[in-house]
Short mmCIF file of C-alpha atoms in Angstrom, two decimals:
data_model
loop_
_atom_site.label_atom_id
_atom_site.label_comp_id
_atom_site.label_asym_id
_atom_site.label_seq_id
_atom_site.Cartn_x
_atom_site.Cartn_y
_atom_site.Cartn_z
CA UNK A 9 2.00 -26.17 8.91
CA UNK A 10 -1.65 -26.77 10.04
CA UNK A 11 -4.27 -26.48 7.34
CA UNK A 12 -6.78 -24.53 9.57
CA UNK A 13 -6.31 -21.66 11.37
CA UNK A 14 -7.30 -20.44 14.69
CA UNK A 15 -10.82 -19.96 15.05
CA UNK A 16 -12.78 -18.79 18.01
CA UNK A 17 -14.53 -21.01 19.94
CA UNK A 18 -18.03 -21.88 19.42
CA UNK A 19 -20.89 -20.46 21.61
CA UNK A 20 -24.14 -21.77 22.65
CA UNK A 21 -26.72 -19.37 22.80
CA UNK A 22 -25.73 -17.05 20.51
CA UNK A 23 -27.58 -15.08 17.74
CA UNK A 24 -26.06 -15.48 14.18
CA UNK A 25 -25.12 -12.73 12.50
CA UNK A 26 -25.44 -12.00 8.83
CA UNK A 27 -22.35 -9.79 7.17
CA UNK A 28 -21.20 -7.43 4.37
CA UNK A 29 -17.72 -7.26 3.35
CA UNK A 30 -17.22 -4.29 0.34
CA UNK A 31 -13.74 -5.20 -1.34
CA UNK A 32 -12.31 -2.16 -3.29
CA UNK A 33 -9.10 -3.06 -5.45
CA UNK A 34 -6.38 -1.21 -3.01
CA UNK A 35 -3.77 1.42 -2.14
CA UNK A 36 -0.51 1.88 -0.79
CA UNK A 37 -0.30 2.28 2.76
CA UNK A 38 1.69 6.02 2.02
CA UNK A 39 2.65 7.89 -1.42
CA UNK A 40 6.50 6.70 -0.85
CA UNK A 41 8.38 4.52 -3.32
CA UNK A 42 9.07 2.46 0.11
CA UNK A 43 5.09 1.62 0.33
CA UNK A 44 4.63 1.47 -3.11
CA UNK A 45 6.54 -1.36 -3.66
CA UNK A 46 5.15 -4.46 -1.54
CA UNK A 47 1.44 -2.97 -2.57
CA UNK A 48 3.17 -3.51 -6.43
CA UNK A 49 4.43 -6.82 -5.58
CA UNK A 50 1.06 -8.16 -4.52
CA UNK A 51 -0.93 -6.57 -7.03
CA UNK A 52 1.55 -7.70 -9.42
CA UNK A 53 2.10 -11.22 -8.95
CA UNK A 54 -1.64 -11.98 -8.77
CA UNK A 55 -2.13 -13.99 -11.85
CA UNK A 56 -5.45 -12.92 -12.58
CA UNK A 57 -3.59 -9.08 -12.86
CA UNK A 58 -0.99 -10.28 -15.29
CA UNK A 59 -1.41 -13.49 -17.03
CA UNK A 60 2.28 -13.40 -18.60
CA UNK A 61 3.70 -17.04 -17.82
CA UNK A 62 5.89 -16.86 -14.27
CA UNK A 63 8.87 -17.66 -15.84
CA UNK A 64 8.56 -14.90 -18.34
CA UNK A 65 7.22 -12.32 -15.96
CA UNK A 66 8.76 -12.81 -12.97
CA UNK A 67 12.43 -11.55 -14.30
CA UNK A 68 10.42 -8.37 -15.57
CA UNK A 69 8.01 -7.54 -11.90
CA UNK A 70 11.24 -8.30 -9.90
CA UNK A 71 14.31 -7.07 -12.25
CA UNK A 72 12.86 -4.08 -13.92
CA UNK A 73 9.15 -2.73 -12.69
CA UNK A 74 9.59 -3.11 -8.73
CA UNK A 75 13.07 -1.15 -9.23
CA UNK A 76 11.48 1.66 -11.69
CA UNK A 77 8.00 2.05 -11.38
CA UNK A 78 7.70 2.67 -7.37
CA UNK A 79 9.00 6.05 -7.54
CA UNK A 80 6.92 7.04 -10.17
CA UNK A 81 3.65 5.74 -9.20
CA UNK A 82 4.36 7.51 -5.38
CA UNK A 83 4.69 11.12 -6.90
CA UNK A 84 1.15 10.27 -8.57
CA UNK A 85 -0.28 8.91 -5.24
CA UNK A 86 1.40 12.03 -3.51
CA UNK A 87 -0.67 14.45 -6.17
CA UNK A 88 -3.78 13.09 -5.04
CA UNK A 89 -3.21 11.82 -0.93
CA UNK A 90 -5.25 13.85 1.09
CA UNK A 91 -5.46 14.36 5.02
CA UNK A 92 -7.45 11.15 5.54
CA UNK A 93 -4.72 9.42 3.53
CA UNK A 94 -5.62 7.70 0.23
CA UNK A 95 -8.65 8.62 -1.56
CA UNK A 96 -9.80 5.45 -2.81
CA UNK A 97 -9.59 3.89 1.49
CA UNK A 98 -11.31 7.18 2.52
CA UNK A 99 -14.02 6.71 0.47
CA UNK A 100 -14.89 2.92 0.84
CA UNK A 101 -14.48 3.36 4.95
CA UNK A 102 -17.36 5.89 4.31
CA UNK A 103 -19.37 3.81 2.31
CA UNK A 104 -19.02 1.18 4.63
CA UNK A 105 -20.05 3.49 7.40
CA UNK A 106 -23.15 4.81 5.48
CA UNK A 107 -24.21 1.70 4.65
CA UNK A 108 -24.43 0.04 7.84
CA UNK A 109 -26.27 3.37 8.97
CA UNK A 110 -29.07 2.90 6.17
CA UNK A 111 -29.32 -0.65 7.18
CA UNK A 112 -29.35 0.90 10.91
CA UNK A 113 -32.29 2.79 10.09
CA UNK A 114 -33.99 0.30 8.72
CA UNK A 115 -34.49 -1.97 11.26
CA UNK A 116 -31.28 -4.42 10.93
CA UNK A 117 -29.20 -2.75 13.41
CA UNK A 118 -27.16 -6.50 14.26
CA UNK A 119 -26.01 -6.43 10.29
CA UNK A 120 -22.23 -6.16 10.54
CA UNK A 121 -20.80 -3.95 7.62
CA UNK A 122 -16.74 -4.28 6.74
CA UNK A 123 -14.47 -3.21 4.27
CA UNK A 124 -11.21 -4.22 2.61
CA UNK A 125 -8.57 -4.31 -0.31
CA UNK A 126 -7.72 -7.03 -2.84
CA UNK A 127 -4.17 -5.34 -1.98
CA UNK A 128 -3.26 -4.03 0.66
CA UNK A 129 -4.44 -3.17 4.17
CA UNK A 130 -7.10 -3.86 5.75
CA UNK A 131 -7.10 -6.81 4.15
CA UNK A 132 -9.78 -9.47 3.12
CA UNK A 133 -8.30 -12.16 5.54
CA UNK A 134 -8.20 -9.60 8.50
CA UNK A 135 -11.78 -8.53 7.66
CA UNK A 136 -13.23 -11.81 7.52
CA UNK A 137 -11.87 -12.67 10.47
CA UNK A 138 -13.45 -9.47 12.61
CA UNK A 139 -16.69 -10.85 10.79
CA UNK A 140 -16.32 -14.48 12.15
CA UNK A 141 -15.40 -12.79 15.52
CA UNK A 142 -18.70 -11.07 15.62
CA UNK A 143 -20.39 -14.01 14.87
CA UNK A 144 -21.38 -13.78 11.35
CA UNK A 145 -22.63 -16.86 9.65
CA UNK A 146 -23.34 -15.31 6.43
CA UNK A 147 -21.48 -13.38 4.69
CA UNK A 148 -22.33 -11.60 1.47
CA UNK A 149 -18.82 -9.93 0.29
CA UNK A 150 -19.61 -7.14 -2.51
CA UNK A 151 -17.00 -6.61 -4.97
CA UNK A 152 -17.34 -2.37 -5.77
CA UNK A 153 -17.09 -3.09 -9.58
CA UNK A 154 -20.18 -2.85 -11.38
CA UNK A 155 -18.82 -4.30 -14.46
CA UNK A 156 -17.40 -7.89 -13.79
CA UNK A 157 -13.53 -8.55 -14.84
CA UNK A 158 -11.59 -11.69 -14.28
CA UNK A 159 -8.84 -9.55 -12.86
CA UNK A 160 -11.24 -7.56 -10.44
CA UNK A 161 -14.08 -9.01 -9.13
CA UNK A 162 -13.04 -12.83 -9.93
CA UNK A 163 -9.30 -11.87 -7.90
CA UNK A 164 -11.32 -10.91 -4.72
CA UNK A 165 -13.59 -14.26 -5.01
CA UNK A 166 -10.26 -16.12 -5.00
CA UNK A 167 -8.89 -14.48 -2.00
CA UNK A 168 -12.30 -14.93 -0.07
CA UNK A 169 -12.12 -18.46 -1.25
CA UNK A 170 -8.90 -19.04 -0.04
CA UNK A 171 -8.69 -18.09 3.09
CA UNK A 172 -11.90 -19.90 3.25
CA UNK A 173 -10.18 -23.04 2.31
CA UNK A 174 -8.18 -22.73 5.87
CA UNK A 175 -11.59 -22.45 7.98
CA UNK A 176 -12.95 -25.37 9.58
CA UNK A 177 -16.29 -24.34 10.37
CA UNK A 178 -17.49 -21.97 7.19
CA UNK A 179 -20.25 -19.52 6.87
CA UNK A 180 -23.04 -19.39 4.05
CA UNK A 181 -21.06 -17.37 1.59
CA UNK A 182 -23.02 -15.58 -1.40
CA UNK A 183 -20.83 -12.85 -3.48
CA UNK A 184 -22.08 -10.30 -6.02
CA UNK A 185 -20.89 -10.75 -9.58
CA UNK A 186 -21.42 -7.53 -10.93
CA UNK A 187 -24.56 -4.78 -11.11
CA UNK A 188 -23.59 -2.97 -14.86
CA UNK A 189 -27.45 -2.27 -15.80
CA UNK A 190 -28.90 -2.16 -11.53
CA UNK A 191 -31.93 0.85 -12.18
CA UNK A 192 -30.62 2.81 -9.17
CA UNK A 193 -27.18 2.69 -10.15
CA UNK A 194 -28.09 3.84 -13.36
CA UNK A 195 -30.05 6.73 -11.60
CA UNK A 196 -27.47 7.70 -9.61
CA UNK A 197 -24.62 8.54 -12.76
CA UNK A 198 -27.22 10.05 -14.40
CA UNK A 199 -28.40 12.54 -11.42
CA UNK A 200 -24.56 13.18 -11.09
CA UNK A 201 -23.92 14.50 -14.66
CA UNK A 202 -27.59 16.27 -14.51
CA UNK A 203 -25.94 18.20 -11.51
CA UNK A 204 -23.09 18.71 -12.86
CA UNK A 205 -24.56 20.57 -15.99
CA UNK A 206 -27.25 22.37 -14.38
CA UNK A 207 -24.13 23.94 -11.81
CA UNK A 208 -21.78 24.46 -15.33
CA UNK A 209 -23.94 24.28 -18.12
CA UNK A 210 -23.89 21.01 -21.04
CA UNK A 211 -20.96 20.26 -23.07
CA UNK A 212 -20.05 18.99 -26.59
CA UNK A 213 -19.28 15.78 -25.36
CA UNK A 214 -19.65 13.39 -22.54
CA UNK A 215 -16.87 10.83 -22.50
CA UNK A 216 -17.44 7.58 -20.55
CA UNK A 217 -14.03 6.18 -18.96
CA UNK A 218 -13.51 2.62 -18.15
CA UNK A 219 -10.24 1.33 -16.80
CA UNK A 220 -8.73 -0.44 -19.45
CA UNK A 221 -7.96 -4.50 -19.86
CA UNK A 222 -6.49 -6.33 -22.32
CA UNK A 223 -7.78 -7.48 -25.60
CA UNK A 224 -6.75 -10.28 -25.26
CA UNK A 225 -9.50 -10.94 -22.57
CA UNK A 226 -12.04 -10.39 -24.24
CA UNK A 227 -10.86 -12.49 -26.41
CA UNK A 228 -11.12 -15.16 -24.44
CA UNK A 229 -14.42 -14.75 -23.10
CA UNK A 230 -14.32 -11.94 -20.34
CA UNK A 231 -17.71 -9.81 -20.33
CA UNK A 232 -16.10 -6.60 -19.03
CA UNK A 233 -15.99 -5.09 -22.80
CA UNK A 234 -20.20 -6.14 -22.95
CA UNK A 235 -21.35 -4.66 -19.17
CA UNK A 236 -19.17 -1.68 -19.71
CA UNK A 237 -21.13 -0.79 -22.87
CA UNK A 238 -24.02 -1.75 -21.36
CA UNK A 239 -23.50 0.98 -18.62
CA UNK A 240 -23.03 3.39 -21.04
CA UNK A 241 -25.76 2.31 -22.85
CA UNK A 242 -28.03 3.20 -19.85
CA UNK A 243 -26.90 5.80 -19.33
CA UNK A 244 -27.07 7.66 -21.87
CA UNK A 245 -30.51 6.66 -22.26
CA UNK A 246 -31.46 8.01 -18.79
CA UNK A 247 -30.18 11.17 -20.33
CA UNK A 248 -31.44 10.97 -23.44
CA UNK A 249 -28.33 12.24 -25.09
CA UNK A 250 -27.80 11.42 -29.10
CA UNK A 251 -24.98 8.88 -29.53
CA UNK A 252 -23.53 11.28 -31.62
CA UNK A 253 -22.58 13.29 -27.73
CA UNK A 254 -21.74 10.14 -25.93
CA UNK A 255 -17.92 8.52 -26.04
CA UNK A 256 -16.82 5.45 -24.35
CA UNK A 257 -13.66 5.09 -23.65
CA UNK A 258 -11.14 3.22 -22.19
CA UNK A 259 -7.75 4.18 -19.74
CA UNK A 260 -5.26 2.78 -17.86
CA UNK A 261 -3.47 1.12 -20.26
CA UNK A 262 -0.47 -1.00 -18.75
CA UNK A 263 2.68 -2.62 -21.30
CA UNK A 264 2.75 -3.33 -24.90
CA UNK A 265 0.07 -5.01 -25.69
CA UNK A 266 -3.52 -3.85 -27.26
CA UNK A 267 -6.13 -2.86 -24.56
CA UNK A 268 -9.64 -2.14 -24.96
CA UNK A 269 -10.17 0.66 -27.35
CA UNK A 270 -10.14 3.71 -28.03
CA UNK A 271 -7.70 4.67 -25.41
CA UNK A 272 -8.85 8.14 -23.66
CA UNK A 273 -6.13 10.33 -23.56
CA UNK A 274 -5.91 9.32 -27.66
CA UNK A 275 -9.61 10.08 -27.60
CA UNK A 276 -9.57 13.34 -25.82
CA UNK A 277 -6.88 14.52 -28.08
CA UNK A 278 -8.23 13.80 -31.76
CA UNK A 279 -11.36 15.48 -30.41
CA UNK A 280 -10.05 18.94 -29.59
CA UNK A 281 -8.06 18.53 -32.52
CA UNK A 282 -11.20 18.03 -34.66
CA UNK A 283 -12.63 21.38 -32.80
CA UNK A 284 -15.04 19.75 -29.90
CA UNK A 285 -14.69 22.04 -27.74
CA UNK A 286 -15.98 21.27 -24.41
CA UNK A 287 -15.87 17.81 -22.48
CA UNK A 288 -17.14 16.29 -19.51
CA UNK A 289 -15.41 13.19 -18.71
CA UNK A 290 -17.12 10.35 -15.87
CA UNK A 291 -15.19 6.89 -14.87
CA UNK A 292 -18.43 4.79 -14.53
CA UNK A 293 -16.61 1.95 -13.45
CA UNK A 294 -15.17 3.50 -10.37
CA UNK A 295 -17.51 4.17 -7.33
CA UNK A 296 -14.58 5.76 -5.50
CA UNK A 297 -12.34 8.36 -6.69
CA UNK A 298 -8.60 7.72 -7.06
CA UNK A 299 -5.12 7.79 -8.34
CA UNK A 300 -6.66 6.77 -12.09
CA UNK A 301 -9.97 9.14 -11.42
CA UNK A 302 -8.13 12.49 -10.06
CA UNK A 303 -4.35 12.16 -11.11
CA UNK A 304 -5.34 10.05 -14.71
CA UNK A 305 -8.09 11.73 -15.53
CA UNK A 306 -8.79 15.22 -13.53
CA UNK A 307 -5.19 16.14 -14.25
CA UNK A 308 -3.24 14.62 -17.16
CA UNK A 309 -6.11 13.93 -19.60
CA UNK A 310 -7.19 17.49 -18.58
CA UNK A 311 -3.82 18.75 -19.72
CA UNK A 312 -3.59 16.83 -22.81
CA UNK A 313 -7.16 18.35 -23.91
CA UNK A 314 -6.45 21.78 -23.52
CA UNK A 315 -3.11 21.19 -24.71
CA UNK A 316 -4.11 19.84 -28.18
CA UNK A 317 -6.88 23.21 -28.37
CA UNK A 318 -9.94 22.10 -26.47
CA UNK A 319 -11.61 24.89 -24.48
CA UNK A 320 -13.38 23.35 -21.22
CA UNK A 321 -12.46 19.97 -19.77
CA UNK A 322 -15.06 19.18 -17.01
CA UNK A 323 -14.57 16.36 -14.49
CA UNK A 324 -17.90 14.89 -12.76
CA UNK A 325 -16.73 12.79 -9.86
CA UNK A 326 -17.45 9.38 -8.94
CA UNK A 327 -20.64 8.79 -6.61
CA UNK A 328 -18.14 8.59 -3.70
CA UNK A 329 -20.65 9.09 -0.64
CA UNK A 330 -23.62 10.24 -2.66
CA UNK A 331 -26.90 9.09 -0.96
CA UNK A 332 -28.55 7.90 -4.24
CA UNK A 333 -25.12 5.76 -4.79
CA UNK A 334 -25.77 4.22 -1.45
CA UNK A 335 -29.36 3.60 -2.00
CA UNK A 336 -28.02 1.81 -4.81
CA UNK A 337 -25.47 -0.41 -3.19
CA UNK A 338 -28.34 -1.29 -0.43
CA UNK A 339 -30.50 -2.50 -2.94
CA UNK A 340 -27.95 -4.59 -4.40
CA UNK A 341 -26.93 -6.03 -1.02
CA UNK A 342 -31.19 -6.76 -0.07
CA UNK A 343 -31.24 -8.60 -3.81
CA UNK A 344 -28.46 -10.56 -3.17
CA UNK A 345 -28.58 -11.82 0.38
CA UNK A 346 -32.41 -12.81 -0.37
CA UNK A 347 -34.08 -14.45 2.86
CA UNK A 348 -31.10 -13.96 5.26
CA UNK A 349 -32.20 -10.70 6.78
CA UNK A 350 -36.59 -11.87 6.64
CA UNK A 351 -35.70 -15.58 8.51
CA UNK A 352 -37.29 -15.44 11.80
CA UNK A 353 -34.74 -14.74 14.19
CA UNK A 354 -34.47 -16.63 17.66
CA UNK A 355 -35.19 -14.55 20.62
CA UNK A 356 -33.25 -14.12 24.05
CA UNK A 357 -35.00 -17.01 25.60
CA UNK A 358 -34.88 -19.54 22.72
CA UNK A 359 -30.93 -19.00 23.20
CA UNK A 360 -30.58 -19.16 26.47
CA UNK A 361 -33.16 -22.06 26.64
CA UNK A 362 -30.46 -23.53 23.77
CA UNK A 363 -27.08 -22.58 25.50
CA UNK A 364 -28.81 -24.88 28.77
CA UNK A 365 -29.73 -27.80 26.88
CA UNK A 366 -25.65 -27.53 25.05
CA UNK A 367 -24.37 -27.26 28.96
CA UNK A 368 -26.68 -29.76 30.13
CA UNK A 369 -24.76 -32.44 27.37
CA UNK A 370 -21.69 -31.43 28.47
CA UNK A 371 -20.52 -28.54 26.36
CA UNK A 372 -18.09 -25.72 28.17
CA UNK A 373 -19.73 -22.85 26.33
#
């Protein structure tokens, strides 16, 4: 098998192009047990995901969870799947889109702008391909976590790394690692729940949802637990709510052993119980809703509240294609790719002058 794949061949003369890649976590390509199952198997089997010995879990992904869980998880995807398809695709595909048209209008109109899964389609191989195509020479891929996990923003590093590893000629790579306390991301959550309450009034509480992750890793030195409390942190600040009024929580909770607590539904339900009456719940740590924003939370935590005797359950969306939220993501992107877009750029003649000299020494292109 050759180590290094296909490439296109290398022009003289042309401009380099600098690129964005926004990486999302993934969806199934259909709610159907039939799609669920190979976007299962990958997400699965990536050892950063579950960290369960092969030997151990491999009898339980391939003999138990691929042959159960399917089914369930695609009349969950089928509660939320819209006309566009997934929620969580929709939603990057217009960030992506709104993005490169705030970079349009500011002048870099040559900045290519991509998006892809961890799992699924399009993927990060295809994607950095269609980059290298359009001649990118830097790349800056953007992980859409703000809070850094090993098993979300570290997974997609991997998978840009190795298809990398199978490039002969590679671009100037820089990533971002995470933006938990970035001012205008900050700004943004808090102008969402400010709009939410001035449209339906304040509640009791305001309950902070992260996805879940083992204890375990934090245990062994993942941050996640730290930058998701310092979100929350800043956030309530921004809103100058008590601490008594703001709840983080955690959800998502996959298998036996202890996650990141308190657990939300658990949370949700003690409160009504103990007479709070009103809740608005957010999922900070998702830019995009989906299956664990609308199904998870919108729906069965809803349930479970109302059920146990609380009287309003309020859901405030993630910043999905809100203009401060790109704002946000742009400055990110300018702070991280530094110089690349302020280097003097050669013009039409200093190519072409370059592509004759390259001919003149005997190169076909």
């Amino acid at each position: 098998m050759t180590r290094f794949w296909q490439a296109p061949a290398h022009t003289h003369g042309k401009a380099p192009r600098t690129g964005i890649l926004l990486v999302n976590l993934g969806t199934p390509a259909a709610p159907t047990a039939a799609a669920l199952r190979p976007y299962l198997r990958q997400f699965l089997s990536d050892p950063r995901v579950v960290e369960i010995p092969r030997l151990l879990w491999w009898p339980i992904l391939h003999g138990i969870i691929l042959r159960t869980r399917p089914a369930k998880s695609a009349a969950k995807y089928a509660s939320v799947w819209t006309d566009e398809g997934s929620p969580l695709k929709a939603h990057t595909e217009k960030q992506a889109k709104l993005l490169k048209g705030f970079f349009a209008q500011a002048g870099e109109r040559e900045l290519v702008v991509e998006w892809a899964m961890r799992y699924g389609q399009p993927s990060i191989r295809t994607q950095l391909d269609a980059m290298r195509a359009a001649g990118c020479t830097r790349i800056l891929v953007v992980p859409l976590y703000p809070q850094y996990a090993a098993s979300t923003t570290a997974t997609v590093i991997d998978e840009v790394a190795d298809c990398l590893r199978h490039w002969r000629n590679l671009p100037e790579l820089r990533y971002v690692r995470s933006f938990p306390g970035e001012p205008a991301y900050i700004q943004a959550l808090a102008n969402s729940v400010r709009e939410h309450w001035k449209r339906n009034g304040e509640p009791d509480r305001l309950v902070l949802s992260f996805h879940g992750t083992p204890k375990r890793s934090l245990e062994l030195g993942d941050p996640y637990h730290c930058e998701c409390l310092k979100t929350a942190r800043l956030l309530g600040e921004a809103l100058a709510l008590p601490p008594e009024r703001l709840v983080v929580s955690f959800q998502s909770r996959f298998g036996k052993a202890e996650w990141l607590q308190p657990y939300t539904q658990p949370t949700l339900e003690a409160m009504a119980r103990e007479g709070v009456g009103s809740v608005d719940v957010m999922c900070p740590g998702f830019v995009s809703d989906c299956l664990e924003t609308l199904e998870e939370i919108d729906m069965e935590c809803r349930e479970a509240f109302l059920h146990a005797g609380g009287k309003r359950f309020g859901y405030i969306p993630c910043l999905n294609e809100r203009q401060d939220w790109i704002e946000a993501l742009m400055a990110v992107c300018l702070r991280e790719m530094g110089h690349w877009l302020s280097d003097p750029r050669p013009d039409s003649a200093a190519l072409e002058r370059q592509a004759r000299l390259a001919r003149d020494r005997g190169a076909k292109a």
